[in-house]
Amino acid sequence: MWLKKVFLIFATLFYYFSLVDGCYEGERIALMSFKSLLTDLPNQLSSWQGENYCSWKGIKCSSSGHVVVVNLRNPHPIEVMININKEVVSNSKNTSDFALKGNISPLLFALDHMQHLDLSFTNFMFSKLPAEISNLTKLTYLNLSNAMFQDSIAVQFTNLTSLRSLDLSCANLVPDYSSVSVSLTFPLKLDFGSSLLSFIIYDYLSSPNLRWLLEGLRHLRYLVLTGVDLSKASESVHLAKPISSLSNLMSLHLSSCNISGRISIGQFLNLTNLASLDMSSNVLIYLILDLLSNLTTLSVLDFSRNDLNGHIPYLPQLEELSVASNPAITIDLVSTFAVPWSKLTLLDICFTRVGGTIPLSLSNSTSLTSFRAGGCSIQGSMPSSITTLKKLSVLMLNENYITGQLPVSMSSLITLQYLSLFQNNLEGID
């Protein structure tokens, strides 16, 4: 027994203190073990030769020679789209698969000086999340997004007390043309449905609750769980309660997580540093958004593609607001723009219940660069005051009931890059 203990002591000393060309042999072995379990068709790891691992692609070392960064993000993930026949097809110029494929060697997590690990868009063939990752207590950045894992999140990230950014995304937003239809009766009509975007799921991660966030992750600033199945967790009205303990959180992404029912916005009010909140593409039916006015740091809010009803409160701190594809949300543009939205640069209300006309007061939102209001049953004429929005680059008013002629002064919108006005009752230029 004592011989075994002596051996372990000497093995540990060898790992930490045996230097070859300024590098630790144990760390080189750990990296080579990681490489040995991967298929590297794109030759992303072709530079991983010799003794000096600090010069290998994707590896950065500290001044003392320890590995502190492993960045093996797939540089060219395959882009896809959903076509009109509801088929997922390639939308990429890249015909080759640039992803590393295989399993993760547990020795990778012996690199306990590591601070930054990015394995996004790697193909780990639906293996489980490595439990050994909790050994990387100095890790501040972890990105395992779209890396083809299949697991339930529980205690894998326990002890990562230094972590500031965690991305476990399982899905990507892609173009979706499956809802496009063409009527061949006269007059011809093109129907774009409610959305031209959908999420494609790459991984199969789920979590029955979010209590694991309380196990050492209280210093998180960026949390991305896009596509992680939280349907079980959302059965509780206290879904967001663990998140409320992350007082340093600045960005929270819970898109396409199968969250359903009602969520208490009050659970987010402790997040006094929150700047971005994205809960798009869920099945939320009711939210009291008025409470978000208390989050004065909030600048980006996205609740698009849900089943929300109610109204949009005055949130003057926002720079971007997206509530598109919520057919039951009622928006009165006149009352909405009766107060100034001086910071607002993007407003997306496509396929919501608007009606009425575009008010002259819209022109008061002088920071607006993108106004998207397609499929909103907007009536009346195009106000000439819209031309005072000198920063406007995107204007989408398609599939409405706008009548009359376009003001000739619209030609003064020199920053306008995208204009969509099809399926209205316009007559030309005034």
C-alpha positions in Angstrom: 0.0 0.0 0.0 2.8 2.4 0.9 4.5 1.7 -2.4 1.3 2.8 -4.2 1.2 6.0 -2.3 4.8 6.8 -3.1 4.1 6.1 -6.7 1.1 8.5 -6.8 3.2 11.2 -5.1 6.0 10.9 -7.7 3.5 10.7 -10.6 1.9 13.9 -9.4 5.3 15.6 -9.1 6.2 14.4 -12.5 3.0 15.8 -13.9 3.5 19.2 -12.5 7.2 19.7 -12.6 8.6 17.7 -15.6 9.2 20.5 -18.1 10.1 19.9 -21.8 10.9 23.0 -23.8 9.1 25.1 -21.1 6.0 22.8 -21.2 4.6 20.3 -18.8 4.8 16.7 -20.1 1.6 15.7 -18.2 -0.4 18.5 -20.0 1.0 17.5 -23.4 -0.1 13.9 -22.7 -3.5 15.1 -21.7 -4.0 17.0 -24.9 -2.7 14.1 -27.0 -5.1 11.8 -25.2 -7.9 14.2 -26.1 -6.8 14.2 -29.8 -6.5 10.4 -29.9 -10.3 9.9 -29.4 -11.3 12.4 -32.1 -11.7 12.0 -35.9 -10.1 15.1 -37.3 -11.3 15.2 -41.0 -10.8 19.0 -41.3 -7.2 18.6 -39.9 -8.0 21.2 -37.3 -5.4 19.5 -35.0 -2.7 19.1 -37.6 -0.4 21.4 -35.7 -0.6 19.2 -32.6 2.8 17.7 -33.0 6.1 17.9 -31.1 6.7 18.8 -27.5 5.7 22.5 -27.4 1.9 22.4 -27.0 1.8 26.1 -26.3 2.3 26.6 -30.1 -0.5 24.3 -31.1 -3.6 25.8 -32.8 -6.4 26.5 -30.3 -4.1 26.3 -27.3 -2.8 29.2 -25.2 -0.5 29.0 -22.2 0.3 31.1 -19.2 3.7 32.6 -18.7 4.6 29.6 -16.6 3.7 27.2 -19.4 0.3 25.8 -18.1 -2.6 25.5 -20.6 -5.1 28.2 -19.8 -7.2 28.3 -23.1 -8.5 25.4 -25.2 -10.5 26.9 -28.1 -11.6 24.2 -30.6 -14.8 25.8 -31.8 -15.8 24.5 -35.2 -14.9 27.5 -37.5 -17.4 26.5 -40.2 -20.6 24.9 -38.8 -22.9 23.6 -41.5 -25.8 26.1 -42.1 -29.3 24.6 -42.7 -32.8 25.9 -43.6 -36.3 24.4 -43.6 -37.7 24.5 -47.1 -41.2 24.8 -48.3 -41.7 21.0 -48.1 -40.7 21.1 -44.3 -37.4 19.4 -45.1 -34.1 20.4 -43.3 -31.6 21.1 -46.1 -28.2 22.6 -46.3 -28.0 26.3 -46.7 -24.2 26.4 -46.5 -21.5 27.2 -49.0 -19.4 24.6 -47.1 -19.8 21.2 -48.6 -17.4 19.6 -46.1 -18.1 18.8 -42.4 -15.5 20.7 -40.4 -16.5 19.3 -37.0 -14.3 17.2 -34.8 -16.0 13.9 -34.0 -15.6 11.4 -31.2 -15.5 11.2 -27.4 -13.9 13.4 -24.8 -10.9 12.0 -23.0 -11.3 12.5 -19.2 -7.6 13.6 -19.2 -8.6 16.9 -20.7 -10.1 17.8 -17.4 -6.8 17.2 -15.6 -5.7 20.6 -17.1 -6.7 22.3 -13.9 -5.1 25.7 -14.8 -7.6 26.0 -17.7 -9.6 29.3 -17.7 -11.3 29.2 -21.1 -12.8 26.1 -22.9 -14.7 26.3 -26.1 -15.8 23.0 -27.8 -18.9 24.5 -29.6 -20.2 22.8 -32.7 -18.0 19.8 -32.1 -19.7 16.4 -32.6 -19.5 14.3 -29.5 -22.0 11.8 -30.9 -24.6 12.1 -28.2 -22.3 11.2 -25.4 -23.0 12.4 -21.8 -21.7 15.6 -20.3 -18.3 14.8 -18.7 -18.7 14.7 -14.9 -14.9 15.5 -14.6 -15.5 19.0 -15.9 -16.2 20.0 -12.3 -12.4 19.6 -11.7 -11.7 22.8 -13.7 -12.2 25.2 -10.8 -10.4 28.1 -12.4 -12.6 28.0 -15.5 -14.2 31.4 -16.3 -15.6 30.7 -19.8 -17.3 27.4 -20.9 -18.9 26.9 -24.3 -20.3 23.5 -25.1 -23.1 24.8 -27.4 -24.3 22.5 -30.2 -21.7 19.9 -29.4 -24.0 16.9 -29.8 -24.4 15.9 -26.1 -27.3 13.9 -24.7 -27.8 14.1 -21.0 -29.8 15.5 -18.1 -28.1 18.5 -16.4 -27.7 17.9 -12.7 -24.3 18.2 -10.9 -21.8 18.3 -13.8 -21.0 22.0 -13.2 -20.7 21.8 -9.4 -17.5 23.5 -8.1 -17.1 25.8 -11.1 -17.0 28.8 -8.7 -14.9 31.0 -11.1 -17.3 30.6 -14.0 -18.6 33.8 -15.6 -19.9 32.6 -18.9 -21.8 29.3 -19.6 -23.2 28.4 -23.0 -25.0 25.0 -23.3 -27.1 25.9 -26.3 -28.7 22.9 -28.1 -30.4 24.8 -30.9 -29.8 27.4 -33.7 -32.3 29.8 -35.3 -32.6 29.0 -39.0 -34.6 30.3 -42.0 -38.0 28.4 -42.1 -40.0 28.6 -45.3 -42.4 25.8 -44.4 -45.2 28.2 -43.7 -45.0 30.0 -47.1 -47.9 29.3 -49.4 -49.0 30.7 -52.7 -52.7 31.1 -53.7 -53.1 30.6 -57.5 -56.5 32.3 -57.6 -56.7 35.8 -58.8 -55.4 38.1 -57.5 -52.3 36.0 -56.7 -51.4 36.0 -53.0 -48.3 35.0 -51.2 -48.8 34.0 -47.5 -45.7 34.0 -45.2 -47.6 32.6 -42.2 -46.5 33.8 -38.8 -42.7 33.5 -38.9 -39.8 32.8 -41.2 -37.5 31.5 -38.4 -37.4 28.3 -36.4 -35.0 26.6 -34.1 -33.2 23.4 -35.1 -32.2 21.2 -32.2 -28.7 19.8 -32.3 -28.3 18.3 -28.8 -30.6 16.6 -26.4 -29.9 18.3 -23.1 -32.6 18.6 -20.4 -33.0 19.7 -16.8 -35.8 18.8 -14.4 -35.0 22.0 -12.4 -32.5 24.8 -12.3 -31.2 24.2 -8.7 -27.8 23.2 -10.1 -27.2 26.9 -10.8 -26.9 27.4 -7.0 -24.1 24.9 -6.8 -21.1 27.3 -7.2 -22.4 29.2 -10.2 -23.5 32.4 -8.4 -20.9 34.5 -10.2 -22.3 33.9 -13.7 -22.7 36.9 -15.9 -23.7 35.2 -19.2 -26.0 32.1 -19.2 -27.2 30.6 -22.5 -29.6 27.6 -22.3 -31.2 27.9 -25.8 -32.8 24.6 -26.7 -32.3 22.9 -23.4 -35.5 21.1 -22.5 -36.9 22.8 -19.4 -40.5 21.5 -19.8 -40.3 19.6 -16.6 -38.8 22.5 -14.7 -41.5 24.8 -16.0 -44.2 22.8 -14.3 -43.2 24.6 -11.2 -44.1 28.3 -10.8 -40.7 28.7 -9.2 -38.8 27.9 -12.4 -36.8 31.1 -12.3 -36.2 31.2 -8.6 -32.6 29.7 -8.8 -31.8 32.2 -11.5 -32.8 35.1 -9.2 -29.8 34.2 -7.0 -27.4 35.0 -9.9 -27.2 38.7 -8.9 -24.3 39.4 -11.3 -26.1 38.0 -14.4 -26.1 40.4 -17.4 -27.4 38.2 -20.2 -30.0 35.4 -20.0 -31.1 33.3 -23.0 -33.9 30.7 -22.5 -35.1 30.5 -26.1 -36.8 27.3 -27.4 -36.7 25.6 -24.0 -40.3 24.2 -24.0 -41.2 26.5 -21.2 -45.0 26.7 -20.9 -47.7 28.3 -18.9 -47.2 31.4 -16.7 -43.8 32.6 -15.4 -43.6 35.1 -12.5 -41.6 38.0 -13.9 -41.1 39.1 -10.2 -38.5 36.3 -9.9 -36.2 38.2 -12.2 -36.3 41.5 -10.3 -33.2 40.6 -8.2 -31.2 40.6 -11.4 -30.3 44.3 -11.1 -27.4 43.9 -13.7 -29.5 42.2 -16.3 -29.1 43.8 -19.8 -30.5 41.1 -22.1 -33.4 38.7 -21.6 -34.4 36.3 -24.4 -37.3 33.9 -23.8 -38.4 33.6 -27.4 -39.9 30.4 -29.0 -41.5 29.0 -25.9 -45.2 28.4 -25.0 -45.6 31.3 -22.5 -49.2 32.5 -22.2 -49.2 35.2 -19.6 -46.6 37.6 -18.3 -46.9 40.8 -16.3 -44.2 42.7 -18.3 -44.9 46.0 -16.4 -42.6 44.8 -13.6 -39.6 44.8 -16.0 -39.6 48.6 -15.8 -37.9 48.2 -12.4 -34.9 46.6 -14.2 -33.3 49.8 -15.3 -30.2 48.1 -16.9 -32.4 46.0 -19.2 -31.7 47.0 -22.9 -32.7 43.9 -24.9 -36.0 42.0 -24.5 -37.2 39.2 -26.7 -40.5 37.3 -26.1 -41.2 36.6 -29.8 -42.8 33.4 -30.9 -44.9 32.6 -27.8 -48.6 32.6 -27.0 -48.7 35.8 -24.9 -51.6 38.0 -24.5 -52.1 41.4 -22.9 -50.3 44.6 -23.8 -46.8 46.1 -24.1 -45.9 48.4 -21.2 -43.7 51.5 -21.4 -40.1 50.3 -21.0 -38.1 53.4 -21.8 -34.7 51.7 -21.0 -35.0 49.3 -23.9 -32.9 49.5 -27.0 -34.4 46.3 -28.6 -37.9 45.0 -28.2 -39.2 41.9 -30.0 -42.6 40.4 -29.4 -43.3 39.2 -32.9 -45.6 36.2 -33.6 -47.7 36.6 -30.5 -51.1 36.8 -32.2 -53.0 37.6 -29.0 -50.8 40.6 -27.9 -52.6 43.9 -28.4 -50.5 46.9 -29.4 -51.9 50.4 -29.7 -49.3 52.3 -31.6 -50.9 55.6 -30.8 -50.6 55.2 -27.0 -47.3 53.3 -27.3 -45.6 56.2 -29.0 -47.4 58.9 -27.0 -44.4 58.7 -24.7 -40.7 58.8 -25.8 -38.7 55.7 -26.5 -35.4 57.6 -26.9 -33.1 54.6 -26.8 -35.1 52.2 -28.9 -33.2 51.0 -32.0 -35.2 47.8 -32.9 -38.9 47.2 -32.6 -40.3 43.9 -34.0 -44.1 43.5 -33.6 -44.8 41.4 -36.7 -47.9 39.2 -36.5 -49.3 40.8 -33.4 -52.7 42.4 -33.0 -52.1 46.1 -33.9 -54.8 47.5 -36.2 -55.3 51.3 -36.3 -52.8 53.6 -38.1 -49.2 54.5 -37.9 -49.1 57.5 -35.6 -47.2 60.7 -36.4 -45.5 60.3 -33.0 -43.5 57.3 -34.3 -41.1 59.9 -35.6 -40.2 60.8 -32.0 -38.2 57.5 -31.8 -35.3 59.0 -33.6 -32.9 56.2 -32.6 -35.0 53.6 -34.5 -33.0 51.6 -37.0 -35.4 48.7 -37.5 -39.2 48.8 -37.5 -40.9 45.5 -38.3 -44.6 45.4 -38.3 -45.7 42.9 -41.0 -49.0 41.1 -40.7 -50.4 43.5 -38.1 -53.6 44.7 -39.8 -52.3 48.3 -39.9 -54.6 50.6 -41.7 -54.5 54.2 -43.1 -51.8 55.9 -45.1 -48.0 56.1 -44.6 -47.3 59.2 -42.6 -44.7 61.5 -44.2 -43.2 62.0 -40.7 -41.7 58.6 -41.0 -39.0 60.2 -43.1 -37.7 61.9 -40.0 -36.3 58.6 -38.8 -32.9 59.3 -40.4 -31.2 56.2 -38.9 -33.8 53.7 -40.3 -32.3 50.8 -42.2 -35.1 48.2 -42.0 -38.8 49.0 -42.6 -41.2 46.0 -42.8 -44.9 46.8 -43.2 -45.9 44.0 -45.5 -49.3 42.2 -45.3 -51.2 45.1 -43.9 -54.0 47.3 -45.1 -52.0 50.5 -45.8 -53.6 52.6 -48.5 -52.8 55.7 -50.6 -49.5 56.7 -52.0 -46.0 56.6 -50.5 -44.7 60.1 -49.6 -42.0 61.1 -52.1 -39.9 62.3 -49.2 -39.1 58.6 -48.4 -36.3 59.0 -50.9 -34.5 61.0 -48.2 -34.1 57.9 -46.0 -30.6 57.3 -47.3 -29.8 54.7 -44.6 -32.7 52.5 -45.6 -31.4 49.1 -46.8 -34.5 46.9 -46.6 -38.1 47.9 -47.4 -41.0 45.4 -47.5 -44.4 46.7 -48.4 -46.0 43.9 -50.4 -49.6 42.9 -50.0 -51.0 46.3 -49.1 -53.3 48.6 -50.9 -50.7 51.2 -52.0 -51.1 53.2 -55.2 -47.7 54.6 -55.9 -45.7 57.6 -54.9 -47.2 60.9 -53.9 
